[in-house]
């Protein structure tokens, strides 16, 4: 069965520090997709990144970077030089490739990140 | 493009009352979903639909019903509201695929049942 674990419930760091949000997943499929979403205090859910199981290249987008390691079933998210605007709840999610049109995404419980000025 | 819209944004119900939440998307997406978000619980899937006229149960379907009569709309009904249904409800949609597409979320509906 699919499972996504975000062990860090809440993290607080001082502005400009780097912070890593952990995500560990479980799946029996060989083809799957991993996602990160951001939920700022305003409440909307914003898609950040998607990674498929065959692409283990790390990705960097500005101050954001993602480290995907199949060997440890992890898809961690790092924010470099954090800013107050990064304060949000971050969700990691997993979707298994389905051929029976059962396209569900399983979300972790989220990590609430506080960036202190 | 409005994306995914939800109506209403806020609602207060008394226990036992009924209501329907409306989700609409203008992206011609095949899949639609209803989630509830409670503190510390993340997003939990209530019901979903893989196409017009189809619905299926998610993780927490009890106390809710859904309908997808038109491709662009996905309705979530509470027949007899209970305080345990106090939550923020999110609708989402995604294109036809095999799990590779992200979900597009609506702004949410905050429901309080007293």
mmCIF file with all atom_site columns, C-alpha atoms in Angstrom:
data_model
loop_
_atom_site.group_PDB
_atom_site.id
_atom_site.type_symbol
_atom_site.label_atom_id
_atom_site.label_alt_id
_atom_site.label_comp_id
_atom_site.label_asym_id
_atom_site.label_entity_id
_atom_site.label_seq_id
_atom_site.pdbx_PDB_ins_code
_atom_site.Cartn_x
_atom_site.Cartn_y
_atom_site.Cartn_z
_atom_site.occupancy
_atom_site.B_iso_or_equiv
_atom_site.pdbx_formal_charge
_atom_site.auth_seq_id
_atom_site.auth_comp_id
_atom_site.auth_asym_id
_atom_site.auth_atom_id
_atom_site.pdbx_PDB_model_num
ATOM 1   C CA . UNK A 1 1   ? 0.000   0.000  0.000   1.00 0.00 ? 1   UNK A CA 1
ATOM 2   C CA . UNK A 1 2   ? 1.068   3.552  -0.578  1.00 0.00 ? 2   UNK A CA 1
ATOM 3   C CA . UNK A 1 3   ? 2.230   5.659  2.311   1.00 0.00 ? 3   UNK A CA 1
ATOM 4   C CA . UNK A 1 4   ? 3.906   9.031  2.690   1.00 0.00 ? 4   UNK A CA 1
ATOM 5   C CA . UNK A 1 5   ? 5.570   10.029 5.932   1.00 0.00 ? 5   UNK A CA 1
ATOM 6   C CA . UNK A 1 6   ? 6.608   13.543 6.826   1.00 0.00 ? 6   UNK A CA 1
ATOM 7   C CA . UNK A 1 7   ? 8.093   13.013 10.247  1.00 0.00 ? 7   UNK A CA 1
ATOM 8   C CA . UNK A 1 8   ? 8.677   16.702 10.947  1.00 0.00 ? 8   UNK A CA 1
ATOM 9   C CA . UNK A 1 9   ? 5.392   18.146 12.106  1.00 0.00 ? 9   UNK A CA 1
ATOM 10  C CA . UNK A 1 10  ? 6.695   21.653 12.634  1.00 0.00 ? 10  UNK A CA 1
ATOM 11  C CA . UNK A 1 11  ? 10.037  23.377 12.036  1.00 0.00 ? 11  UNK A CA 1
ATOM 12  C CA . UNK A 1 12  ? 11.194  26.853 12.967  1.00 0.00 ? 12  UNK A CA 1
ATOM 13  C CA . UNK A 1 13  ? 14.317  28.461 11.575  1.00 0.00 ? 13  UNK A CA 1
ATOM 14  C CA . UNK A 1 14  ? 15.680  31.966 11.512  1.00 0.00 ? 14  UNK A CA 1
ATOM 15  C CA . UNK A 1 15  ? 15.558  33.799 8.217   1.00 0.00 ? 15  UNK A CA 1
ATOM 16  C CA . UNK A 1 16  ? 18.469  33.102 5.859   1.00 0.00 ? 16  UNK A CA 1
ATOM 17  C CA . UNK A 1 17  ? 19.113  29.683 7.342   1.00 0.00 ? 17  UNK A CA 1
ATOM 18  C CA . UNK A 1 18  ? 18.846  26.613 5.128   1.00 0.00 ? 18  UNK A CA 1
ATOM 19  C CA . UNK A 1 19  ? 16.159  24.094 5.986   1.00 0.00 ? 19  UNK A CA 1
ATOM 20  C CA . UNK A 1 20  ? 15.372  20.598 4.732   1.00 0.00 ? 20  UNK A CA 1
ATOM 21  C CA . UNK A 1 21  ? 11.937  19.037 4.831   1.00 0.00 ? 21  UNK A CA 1
ATOM 22  C CA . UNK A 1 22  ? 11.947  15.259 4.868   1.00 0.00 ? 22  UNK A CA 1
ATOM 23  C CA . UNK A 1 23  ? 9.644   12.968 2.944   1.00 0.00 ? 23  UNK A CA 1
ATOM 24  C CA . UNK A 1 24  ? 9.770   9.183  3.039   1.00 0.00 ? 24  UNK A CA 1
ATOM 25  C CA . UNK A 1 25  ? 7.428   7.100  0.932   1.00 0.00 ? 25  UNK A CA 1
ATOM 26  C CA . UNK A 1 26  ? 6.351   3.488  0.551   1.00 0.00 ? 26  UNK A CA 1
ATOM 27  C CA . UNK A 1 27  ? 5.129   1.858  -2.622  1.00 0.00 ? 27  UNK A CA 1
ATOM 28  C CA . UNK A 1 28  ? 5.289   -1.543 -4.270  1.00 0.00 ? 28  UNK A CA 1
ATOM 29  C CA . UNK A 1 29  ? 5.149   -0.119 -7.767  1.00 0.00 ? 29  UNK A CA 1
ATOM 30  C CA . UNK A 1 30  ? 8.218   0.501  -9.872  1.00 0.00 ? 30  UNK A CA 1
ATOM 31  C CA . UNK A 1 31  ? 6.568   3.407  -11.677 1.00 0.00 ? 31  UNK A CA 1
ATOM 32  C CA . UNK A 1 32  ? 5.338   6.221  -9.492  1.00 0.00 ? 32  UNK A CA 1
ATOM 33  C CA . UNK A 1 33  ? 5.357   9.975  -9.150  1.00 0.00 ? 33  UNK A CA 1
ATOM 34  C CA . UNK A 1 34  ? 6.274   12.215 -6.256  1.00 0.00 ? 34  UNK A CA 1
ATOM 35  C CA . UNK A 1 35  ? 5.056   15.741 -5.674  1.00 0.00 ? 35  UNK A CA 1
ATOM 36  C CA . UNK A 1 36  ? 5.563   18.663 -3.330  1.00 0.00 ? 36  UNK A CA 1
ATOM 37  C CA . UNK A 1 37  ? 2.860   21.230 -2.634  1.00 0.00 ? 37  UNK A CA 1
ATOM 38  C CA . UNK A 1 38  ? 2.983   24.442 -0.617  1.00 0.00 ? 38  UNK A CA 1
ATOM 39  C CA . UNK A 1 39  ? 0.101   25.801 1.447   1.00 0.00 ? 39  UNK A CA 1
ATOM 40  C CA . UNK A 1 40  ? 0.829   29.385 2.549   1.00 0.00 ? 40  UNK A CA 1
ATOM 41  C CA . UNK A 1 41  ? -1.159  31.041 5.365   1.00 0.00 ? 41  UNK A CA 1
ATOM 42  C CA . UNK A 1 42  ? -3.715  32.214 2.804   1.00 0.00 ? 42  UNK A CA 1
ATOM 43  C CA . UNK A 1 43  ? -4.776  28.566 2.485   1.00 0.00 ? 43  UNK A CA 1
ATOM 44  C CA . UNK A 1 44  ? -4.489  27.705 -1.187  1.00 0.00 ? 44  UNK A CA 1
ATOM 45  C CA . UNK A 1 45  ? -2.476  24.682 -2.296  1.00 0.00 ? 45  UNK A CA 1
ATOM 46  C CA . UNK A 1 46  ? 0.301   25.413 -4.748  1.00 0.00 ? 46  UNK A CA 1
ATOM 47  C CA . UNK A 1 47  ? 2.063   22.755 -6.806  1.00 0.00 ? 47  UNK A CA 1
ATOM 48  C CA . UNK A 1 48  ? 5.858   22.982 -6.569  1.00 0.00 ? 48  UNK A CA 1
ATOM 49  C CA . UNK A 1 49  ? 7.399   19.983 -8.314  1.00 0.00 ? 49  UNK A CA 1
ATOM 50  C CA . UNK A 1 50  ? 6.800   16.529 -9.768  1.00 0.00 ? 50  UNK A CA 1
ATOM 51  C CA . UNK A 1 51  ? 9.365   13.756 -10.099 1.00 0.00 ? 51  UNK A CA 1
ATOM 52  C CA . UNK A 1 52  ? 8.906   10.342 -11.694 1.00 0.00 ? 52  UNK A CA 1
ATOM 53  C CA . UNK A 1 53  ? 10.504  7.212  -10.299 1.00 0.00 ? 53  UNK A CA 1
ATOM 54  C CA . UNK A 1 54  ? 12.893  6.822  -13.215 1.00 0.00 ? 54  UNK A CA 1
ATOM 55  C CA . UNK A 1 55  ? 14.444  10.234 -12.846 1.00 0.00 ? 55  UNK A CA 1
ATOM 56  C CA . UNK A 1 56  ? 16.735  10.447 -9.838  1.00 0.00 ? 56  UNK A CA 1
ATOM 57  C CA . UNK A 1 57  ? 18.386  13.661 -10.878 1.00 0.00 ? 57  UNK A CA 1
ATOM 58  C CA . UNK A 1 58  ? 18.233  16.310 -8.234  1.00 0.00 ? 58  UNK A CA 1
ATOM 59  C CA . UNK A 1 59  ? 16.431  19.464 -9.194  1.00 0.00 ? 59  UNK A CA 1
ATOM 60  C CA . UNK A 1 60  ? 17.127  23.049 -8.313  1.00 0.00 ? 60  UNK A CA 1
ATOM 61  C CA . UNK A 1 61  ? 14.777  25.953 -8.826  1.00 0.00 ? 61  UNK A CA 1
ATOM 62  C CA . UNK A 1 62  ? 16.125  29.161 -7.402  1.00 0.00 ? 62  UNK A CA 1
ATOM 63  C CA . UNK A 1 63  ? 16.405  28.709 -3.639  1.00 0.00 ? 63  UNK A CA 1
ATOM 64  C CA . UNK A 1 64  ? 14.491  25.413 -3.775  1.00 0.00 ? 64  UNK A CA 1
ATOM 65  C CA . UNK A 1 65  ? 16.094  22.053 -4.376  1.00 0.00 ? 65  UNK A CA 1
ATOM 66  C CA . UNK A 1 66  ? 14.869  18.493 -4.226  1.00 0.00 ? 66  UNK A CA 1
ATOM 67  C CA . UNK A 1 67  ? 16.836  15.353 -3.495  1.00 0.00 ? 67  UNK A CA 1
ATOM 68  C CA . UNK A 1 68  ? 15.274  12.108 -4.708  1.00 0.00 ? 68  UNK A CA 1
ATOM 69  C CA . UNK A 1 69  ? 16.896  8.888  -3.497  1.00 0.00 ? 69  UNK A CA 1
ATOM 70  C CA . UNK A 1 70  ? 15.216  5.623  -4.423  1.00 0.00 ? 70  UNK A CA 1
ATOM 71  C CA . UNK A 1 71  ? 17.615  3.660  -2.243  1.00 0.00 ? 71  UNK A CA 1
ATOM 72  C CA . UNK A 1 72  ? 16.172  5.292  0.867   1.00 0.00 ? 72  UNK A CA 1
ATOM 73  C CA . UNK A 1 73  ? 12.692  5.984  -0.565  1.00 0.00 ? 73  UNK A CA 1
ATOM 74  C CA . UNK A 1 74  ? 13.084  9.654  0.177   1.00 0.00 ? 74  UNK A CA 1
ATOM 75  C CA . UNK A 1 75  ? 12.244  12.841 -1.659  1.00 0.00 ? 75  UNK A CA 1
ATOM 76  C CA . UNK A 1 76  ? 13.552  15.678 0.484   1.00 0.00 ? 76  UNK A CA 1
ATOM 77  C CA . UNK A 1 77  ? 13.050  19.365 -0.097  1.00 0.00 ? 77  UNK A CA 1
ATOM 78  C CA . UNK A 1 78  ? 15.626  22.000 0.818   1.00 0.00 ? 78  UNK A CA 1
ATOM 79  C CA . UNK A 1 79  ? 15.118  25.728 0.983   1.00 0.00 ? 79  UNK A CA 1
ATOM 80  C CA . UNK A 1 80  ? 18.357  27.686 0.869   1.00 0.00 ? 80  UNK A CA 1
ATOM 81  C CA . UNK A 1 81  ? 18.611  31.112 2.478   1.00 0.00 ? 81  UNK A CA 1
ATOM 82  C CA . UNK A 1 82  ? 15.067  30.914 3.768   1.00 0.00 ? 82  UNK A CA 1
ATOM 83  C CA . UNK A 1 83  ? 12.788  33.926 3.712   1.00 0.00 ? 83  UNK A CA 1
ATOM 84  C CA . UNK A 1 84  ? 9.724   34.832 5.743   1.00 0.00 ? 84  UNK A CA 1
ATOM 85  C CA . UNK A 1 85  ? 7.583   34.253 2.630   1.00 0.00 ? 85  UNK A CA 1
ATOM 86  C CA . UNK A 1 86  ? 8.595   30.597 2.748   1.00 0.00 ? 86  UNK A CA 1
ATOM 87  C CA . UNK A 1 87  ? 6.518   30.167 5.895   1.00 0.00 ? 87  UNK A CA 1
ATOM 88  C CA . UNK A 1 88  ? 3.853   27.635 4.966   1.00 0.00 ? 88  UNK A CA 1
ATOM 89  C CA . UNK A 1 89  ? 2.738   24.064 5.318   1.00 0.00 ? 89  UNK A CA 1
ATOM 90  C CA . UNK A 1 90  ? 4.491   21.803 2.833   1.00 0.00 ? 90  UNK A CA 1
ATOM 91  C CA . UNK A 1 91  ? 3.001   18.538 1.651   1.00 0.00 ? 91  UNK A CA 1
ATOM 92  C CA . UNK A 1 92  ? 4.755   15.651 -0.006  1.00 0.00 ? 92  UNK A CA 1
ATOM 93  C CA . UNK A 1 93  ? 2.583   13.326 -2.109  1.00 0.00 ? 93  UNK A CA 1
ATOM 94  C CA . UNK A 1 94  ? 2.840   10.034 -3.994  1.00 0.00 ? 94  UNK A CA 1
ATOM 95  C CA . UNK A 1 95  ? 0.923   8.731  -6.997  1.00 0.00 ? 95  UNK A CA 1
ATOM 96  C CA . UNK A 1 96  ? 1.323   5.256  -8.412  1.00 0.00 ? 96  UNK A CA 1
ATOM 97  C CA . UNK A 1 97  ? 1.017   4.785  -12.158 1.00 0.00 ? 97  UNK A CA 1
ATOM 98  C CA . UNK A 1 98  ? -2.368  3.220  -12.717 1.00 0.00 ? 98  UNK A CA 1
ATOM 99  C CA . UNK A 1 99  ? -3.827  1.571  -15.777 1.00 0.00 ? 99  UNK A CA 1
ATOM 100 C CA . UNK A 1 100 ? -7.280  1.105  -14.272 1.00 0.00 ? 100 UNK A CA 1
ATOM 101 C CA . UNK A 1 101 ? -8.041  4.833  -14.098 1.00 0.00 ? 101 UNK A CA 1
ATOM 102 C CA . UNK A 1 102 ? -7.640  4.971  -10.359 1.00 0.00 ? 102 UNK A CA 1
ATOM 103 C CA . UNK A 1 103 ? -5.617  8.147  -10.285 1.00 0.00 ? 103 UNK A CA 1
ATOM 104 C CA . UNK A 1 104 ? -5.258  8.924  -6.606  1.00 0.00 ? 104 UNK A CA 1
ATOM 105 C CA . UNK A 1 105 ? -2.540  10.893 -4.888  1.00 0.00 ? 105 UNK A CA 1
ATOM 106 C CA . UNK A 1 106 ? -1.643  10.070 -1.298  1.00 0.00 ? 106 UNK A CA 1
ATOM 107 C CA . UNK A 1 107 ? -0.538  13.048 0.755   1.00 0.00 ? 107 UNK A CA 1
ATOM 108 C CA . UNK A 1 108 ? 1.700   13.159 3.785   1.00 0.00 ? 108 UNK A CA 1
ATOM 109 C CA . UNK A 1 109 ? 0.414   15.003 6.837   1.00 0.00 ? 109 UNK A CA 1
ATOM 110 C CA . UNK A 1 110 ? 2.499   18.044 6.062   1.00 0.00 ? 110 UNK A CA 1
ATOM 111 C CA . UNK A 1 111 ? 5.311   19.978 7.709   1.00 0.00 ? 111 UNK A CA 1
ATOM 112 C CA . UNK A 1 112 ? 4.553   23.425 9.040   1.00 0.00 ? 112 UNK A CA 1
ATOM 113 C CA . UNK A 1 113 ? 7.549   25.673 8.432   1.00 0.00 ? 113 UNK A CA 1
ATOM 114 C CA . UNK A 1 114 ? 8.030   28.907 10.354  1.00 0.00 ? 114 UNK A CA 1
ATOM 115 C CA . UNK A 1 115 ? 10.666  31.321 9.139   1.00 0.00 ? 115 UNK A CA 1
ATOM 116 C CA . UNK A 1 116 ? 11.457  33.762 11.919  1.00 0.00 ? 116 UNK A CA 1
ATOM 117 C CA . UNK A 1 117 ? 12.622  37.272 10.993  1.00 0.00 ? 117 UNK A CA 1
ATOM 118 C CA . UNK B 2 1   ? -9.303  30.523 -17.071 1.00 0.00 ? 1   UNK B CA 1
ATOM 119 C CA . UNK B 2 2   ? -10.767 30.481 -13.592 1.00 0.00 ? 2   UNK B CA 1
ATOM 120 C CA . UNK B 2 3   ? -9.171  27.105 -12.850 1.00 0.00 ? 3   UNK B CA 1
ATOM 121 C CA . UNK B 2 4   ? -10.955 25.348 -10.003 1.00 0.00 ? 4   UNK B CA 1
ATOM 122 C CA . UNK B 2 5   ? -13.614 27.266 -8.138  1.00 0.00 ? 5   UNK B CA 1
ATOM 123 C CA . UNK B 2 6   ? -15.555 26.290 -5.029  1.00 0.00 ? 6   UNK B CA 1
ATOM 124 C CA . UNK B 2 7   ? -18.873 27.558 -3.731  1.00 0.00 ? 7   UNK B CA 1
ATOM 125 C CA . UNK B 2 8   ? -19.409 28.652 -1.005  1.00 0.00 ? 8   UNK B CA 1
ATOM 126 C CA . UNK B 2 9   ? -16.181 29.828 0.643   1.00 0.00 ? 9   UNK B CA 1
ATOM 127 C CA . UNK B 2 10  ? -17.574 29.714 4.173   1.00 0.00 ? 10  UNK B CA 1
ATOM 128 C CA . UNK B 2 11  ? -20.609 28.092 5.739   1.00 0.00 ? 11  UNK B CA 1
ATOM 129 C CA . UNK B 2 12  ? -21.968 27.481 9.209   1.00 0.00 ? 12  UNK B CA 1
ATOM 130 C CA . UNK B 2 13  ? -24.457 24.658 9.650   1.00 0.00 ? 13  UNK B CA 1
ATOM 131 C CA . UNK B 2 14  ? -26.425 23.352 12.572  1.00 0.00 ? 14  UNK B CA 1
ATOM 132 C CA . UNK B 2 15  ? -26.200 19.666 13.360  1.00 0.00 ? 15  UNK B CA 1
ATOM 133 C CA . UNK B 2 16  ? -28.593 17.724 11.163  1.00 0.00 ? 16  UNK B CA 1
ATOM 134 C CA . UNK B 2 17  ? -28.807 20.300 8.386   1.00 0.00 ? 17  UNK B CA 1
ATOM 135 C CA . UNK B 2 18  ? -27.855 19.425 4.848   1.00 0.00 ? 18  UNK B CA 1
ATOM 136 C CA . UNK B 2 19  ? -25.848 21.263 2.249   1.00 0.00 ? 19  UNK B CA 1
ATOM 137 C CA . UNK B 2 20  ? -24.081 20.849 -1.068  1.00 0.00 ? 20  UNK B CA 1
ATOM 138 C CA . UNK B 2 21  ? -20.638 22.117 -1.933  1.00 0.00 ? 21  UNK B CA 1
ATOM 139 C CA . UNK B 2 22  ? -20.059 22.877 -5.584  1.00 0.00 ? 22  UNK B CA 1
ATOM 140 C CA . UNK B 2 23  ? -16.770 22.472 -7.385  1.00 0.00 ? 23  UNK B CA 1
ATOM 141 C CA . UNK B 2 24  ? -16.312 23.654 -10.952 1.00 0.00 ? 24  UNK B CA 1
ATOM 142 C CA . UNK B 2 25  ? -13.303 23.442 -13.253 1.00 0.00 ? 25  UNK B CA 1
ATOM 143 C CA . UNK B 2 26  ? -12.824 24.932 -16.691 1.00 0.00 ? 26  UNK B CA 1
ATOM 144 C CA . UNK B 2 27  ? -9.718  23.000 -17.721 1.00 0.00 ? 27  UNK B CA 1
ATOM 145 C CA . UNK B 2 28  ? -11.572 20.027 -19.217 1.00 0.00 ? 28  UNK B CA 1
ATOM 146 C CA . UNK B 2 29  ? -9.964  17.733 -16.646 1.00 0.00 ? 29  UNK B CA 1
ATOM 147 C CA . UNK B 2 30  ? -11.137 14.168 -16.466 1.00 0.00 ? 30  UNK B CA 1
ATOM 148 C CA . UNK B 2 31  ? -10.446 13.549 -12.783 1.00 0.00 ? 31  UNK B CA 1
ATOM 149 C CA . UNK B 2 32  ? -11.926 15.417 -9.842  1.00 0.00 ? 32  UNK B CA 1
ATOM 150 C CA . UNK B 2 33  ? -11.505 14.962 -6.102  1.00 0.00 ? 33  UNK B CA 1
ATOM 151 C CA . UNK B 2 34  ? -12.873 16.105 -2.775  1.00 0.00 ? 34  UNK B CA 1
ATOM 152 C CA . UNK B 2 35  ? -10.569 16.304 0.241   1.00 0.00 ? 35  UNK B CA 1
ATOM 153 C CA . UNK B 2 36  ? -10.979 17.436 3.782   1.00 0.00 ? 36  UNK B CA 1
ATOM 154 C CA . UNK B 2 37  ? -8.176  19.044 5.740   1.00 0.00 ? 37  UNK B CA 1
ATOM 155 C CA . UNK B 2 38  ? -8.085  18.861 9.510   1.00 0.00 ? 38  UNK B CA 1
ATOM 156 C CA . UNK B 2 39  ? -5.287  20.042 11.822  1.00 0.00 ? 39  UNK B CA 1
ATOM 157 C CA . UNK B 2 40  ? -2.504  17.483 11.975  1.00 0.00 ? 40  UNK B CA 1
ATOM 158 C CA . UNK B 2 41  ? -4.234  15.140 9.548   1.00 0.00 ? 41  UNK B CA 1
ATOM 159 C CA . UNK B 2 42  ? -3.079  16.483 6.217   1.00 0.00 ? 42  UNK B CA 1
ATOM 160 C CA . UNK B 2 43  ? -5.398  16.043 3.247   1.00 0.00 ? 43  UNK B CA 1
ATOM 161 C CA . UNK B 2 44  ? -7.738  13.092 3.313   1.00 0.00 ? 44  UNK B CA 1
ATOM 162 C CA . UNK B 2 45  ? -9.593  11.965 0.223   1.00 0.00 ? 45  UNK B CA 1
ATOM 163 C CA . UNK B 2 46  ? -13.361 11.808 0.630   1.00 0.00 ? 46  UNK B CA 1
ATOM 164 C CA . UNK B 2 47  ? -14.574 10.833 -2.843  1.00 0.00 ? 47  UNK B CA 1
ATOM 165 C CA . UNK B 2 48  ? -13.228 11.128 -6.340  1.00 0.00 ? 48  UNK B CA 1
ATOM 166 C CA . UNK B 2 49  ? -14.360 10.820 -9.926  1.00 0.00 ? 49  UNK B CA 1
ATOM 167 C CA . UNK B 2 50  ? -12.477 9.505  -12.931 1.00 0.00 ? 50  UNK B CA 1
ATOM 168 C CA . UNK B 2 51  ? -14.961 10.874 -15.430 1.00 0.00 ? 51  UNK B CA 1
ATOM 169 C CA . UNK B 2 52  ? -18.429 12.246 -16.006 1.00 0.00 ? 52  UNK B CA 1
ATOM 170 C CA . UNK B 2 53  ? -21.050 10.022 -14.437 1.00 0.00 ? 53  UNK B CA 1
ATOM 171 C CA . UNK B 2 54  ? -18.565 8.103  -12.276 1.00 0.00 ? 54  UNK B CA 1
ATOM 172 C CA . UNK B 2 55  ? -17.720 8.406  -8.595  1.00 0.00 ? 55  UNK B CA 1
ATOM 173 C CA . UNK B 2 56  ? -15.710 6.347  -6.132  1.00 0.00 ? 56  UNK B CA 1
ATOM 174 C CA . UNK B 2 57  ? -15.022 6.308  -2.416  1.00 0.00 ? 57  UNK B CA 1
ATOM 175 C CA . UNK B 2 58  ? -11.819 7.629  -0.967  1.00 0.00 ? 58  UNK B CA 1
ATOM 176 C CA . UNK B 2 59  ? -10.340 7.261  2.491   1.00 0.00 ? 59  UNK B CA 1
ATOM 177 C CA . UNK B 2 60  ? -13.104 8.957  4.523   1.00 0.00 ? 60  UNK B CA 1
ATOM 178 C CA . UNK B 2 61  ? -16.399 8.721  2.575   1.00 0.00 ? 61  UNK B CA 1
ATOM 179 C CA . UNK B 2 62  ? -18.871 8.199  5.432   1.00 0.00 ? 62  UNK B CA 1
ATOM 180 C CA . UNK B 2 63  ? -21.444 10.946 5.821   1.00 0.00 ? 63  UNK B CA 1
ATOM 181 C CA . UNK B 2 64  ? -20.846 12.353 2.335   1.00 0.00 ? 64  UNK B CA 1
ATOM 182 C CA . UNK B 2 65  ? -22.280 11.786 -1.103  1.00 0.00 ? 65  UNK B CA 1
ATOM 183 C CA . UNK B 2 66  ? -21.079 13.051 -4.458  1.00 0.00 ? 66  UNK B CA 1
ATOM 184 C CA . UNK B 2 67  ? -22.295 13.449 -7.999  1.00 0.00 ? 67  UNK B CA 1
ATOM 185 C CA . UNK B 2 68  ? -20.596 14.198 -11.295 1.00 0.00 ? 68  UNK B CA 1
ATOM 186 C CA . UNK B 2 69  ? -23.424 14.785 -13.744 1.00 0.00 ? 69  UNK B CA 1
ATOM 187 C CA . UNK B 2 70  ? -21.360 17.171 -15.843 1.00 0.00 ? 70  UNK B CA 1
ATOM 188 C CA . UNK B 2 71  ? -17.667 16.845 -16.545 1.00 0.00 ? 71  UNK B CA 1
ATOM 189 C CA . UNK B 2 72  ? -16.888 20.292 -15.228 1.00 0.00 ? 72  UNK B CA 1
ATOM 190 C CA . UNK B 2 73  ? -18.771 19.982 -11.931 1.00 0.00 ? 73  UNK B CA 1
ATOM 191 C CA . UNK B 2 74  ? -18.283 17.785 -8.877  1.00 0.00 ? 74  UNK B CA 1
ATOM 192 C CA . UNK B 2 75  ? -20.774 18.163 -6.051  1.00 0.00 ? 75  UNK B CA 1
ATOM 193 C CA . UNK B 2 76  ? -20.212 17.115 -2.447  1.00 0.00 ? 76  UNK B CA 1
ATOM 194 C CA . UNK B 2 77  ? -23.292 16.625 -0.302  1.00 0.00 ? 77  UNK B CA 1
ATOM 195 C CA . UNK B 2 78  ? -23.744 16.389 3.436   1.00 0.00 ? 78  UNK B CA 1
ATOM 196 C CA . UNK B 2 79  ? -27.173 14.937 4.136   1.00 0.00 ? 79  UNK B CA 1
ATOM 197 C CA . UNK B 2 80  ? -27.149 15.370 7.910   1.00 0.00 ? 80  UNK B CA 1
ATOM 198 C CA . UNK B 2 81  ? -24.221 17.444 9.090   1.00 0.00 ? 81  UNK B CA 1
ATOM 199 C CA . UNK B 2 82  ? -22.341 16.479 12.257  1.00 0.00 ? 82  UNK B CA 1
ATOM 200 C CA . UNK B 2 83  ? -19.797 18.475 14.274  1.00 0.00 ? 83  UNK B CA 1
ATOM 201 C CA . UNK B 2 84  ? -17.142 15.947 13.174  1.00 0.00 ? 84  UNK B CA 1
ATOM 202 C CA . UNK B 2 85  ? -17.574 17.303 9.666   1.00 0.00 ? 85  UNK B CA 1
ATOM 203 C CA . UNK B 2 86  ? -16.258 20.700 10.680  1.00 0.00 ? 86  UNK B CA 1
ATOM 204 C CA . UNK B 2 87  ? -13.281 21.056 8.382   1.00 0.00 ? 87  UNK B CA 1
ATOM 205 C CA . UNK B 2 88  ? -11.811 22.813 5.381   1.00 0.00 ? 88  UNK B CA 1
ATOM 206 C CA . UNK B 2 89  ? -12.866 21.136 2.159   1.00 0.00 ? 89  UNK B CA 1
ATOM 207 C CA . UNK B 2 90  ? -10.772 21.255 -0.972  1.00 0.00 ? 90  UNK B CA 1
ATOM 208 C CA . UNK B 2 91  ? -11.749 20.261 -4.444  1.00 0.00 ? 91  UNK B CA 1
ATOM 209 C CA . UNK B 2 92  ? -9.110  19.352 -7.000  1.00 0.00 ? 92  UNK B CA 1
ATOM 210 C CA . UNK B 2 93  ? -8.904  18.252 -10.604 1.00 0.00 ? 93  UNK B CA 1
ATOM 211 C CA . UNK B 2 94  ? -6.287  16.691 -12.848 1.00 0.00 ? 94  UNK B CA 1
ATOM 212 C CA . UNK B 2 95  ? -5.984  15.685 -16.493 1.00 0.00 ? 95  UNK B CA 1
ATOM 213 C CA . UNK B 2 96  ? -6.434  12.147 -17.764 1.00 0.00 ? 96  UNK B CA 1
ATOM 214 C CA . UNK B 2 97  ? -3.262  10.185 -17.215 1.00 0.00 ? 97  UNK B CA 1
ATOM 215 C CA . UNK B 2 98  ? -1.636  7.429  -15.248 1.00 0.00 ? 98  UNK B CA 1
ATOM 216 C CA . UNK B 2 99  ? -0.819  9.360  -12.125 1.00 0.00 ? 99  UNK B CA 1
ATOM 217 C CA . UNK B 2 100 ? 1.789   11.647 -13.614 1.00 0.00 ? 100 UNK B CA 1
ATOM 218 C CA . UNK B 2 101 ? -0.136  14.894 -13.424 1.00 0.00 ? 101 UNK B CA 1
ATOM 219 C CA . UNK B 2 102 ? -0.356  17.223 -10.460 1.00 0.00 ? 102 UNK B CA 1
ATOM 220 C CA . UNK B 2 103 ? -3.692  18.170 -9.021  1.00 0.00 ? 103 UNK B CA 1
ATOM 221 C CA . UNK B 2 104 ? -5.083  21.662 -9.364  1.00 0.00 ? 104 UNK B CA 1
ATOM 222 C CA . UNK B 2 105 ? -6.819  22.805 -6.200  1.00 0.00 ? 105 UNK B CA 1
ATOM 223 C CA . UNK B 2 106 ? -9.675  25.138 -5.504  1.00 0.00 ? 106 UNK B CA 1
ATOM 224 C CA . UNK B 2 107 ? -9.438  27.798 -2.774  1.00 0.00 ? 107 UNK B CA 1
ATOM 225 C CA . UNK B 2 108 ? -11.249 25.706 -0.185  1.00 0.00 ? 108 UNK B CA 1
ATOM 226 C CA . UNK B 2 109 ? -14.528 25.887 1.737   1.00 0.00 ? 109 UNK B CA 1
ATOM 227 C CA . UNK B 2 110 ? -14.433 26.374 5.487   1.00 0.00 ? 110 UNK B CA 1
ATOM 228 C CA . UNK B 2 111 ? -17.372 24.550 7.036   1.00 0.00 ? 111 UNK B CA 1
ATOM 229 C CA . UNK B 2 112 ? -18.361 24.768 10.675  1.00 0.00 ? 112 UNK B CA 1
ATOM 230 C CA . UNK B 2 113 ? -21.043 22.500 12.096  1.00 0.00 ? 113 UNK B CA 1
ATOM 231 C CA . UNK B 2 114 ? -22.407 23.567 15.485  1.00 0.00 ? 114 UNK B CA 1
#
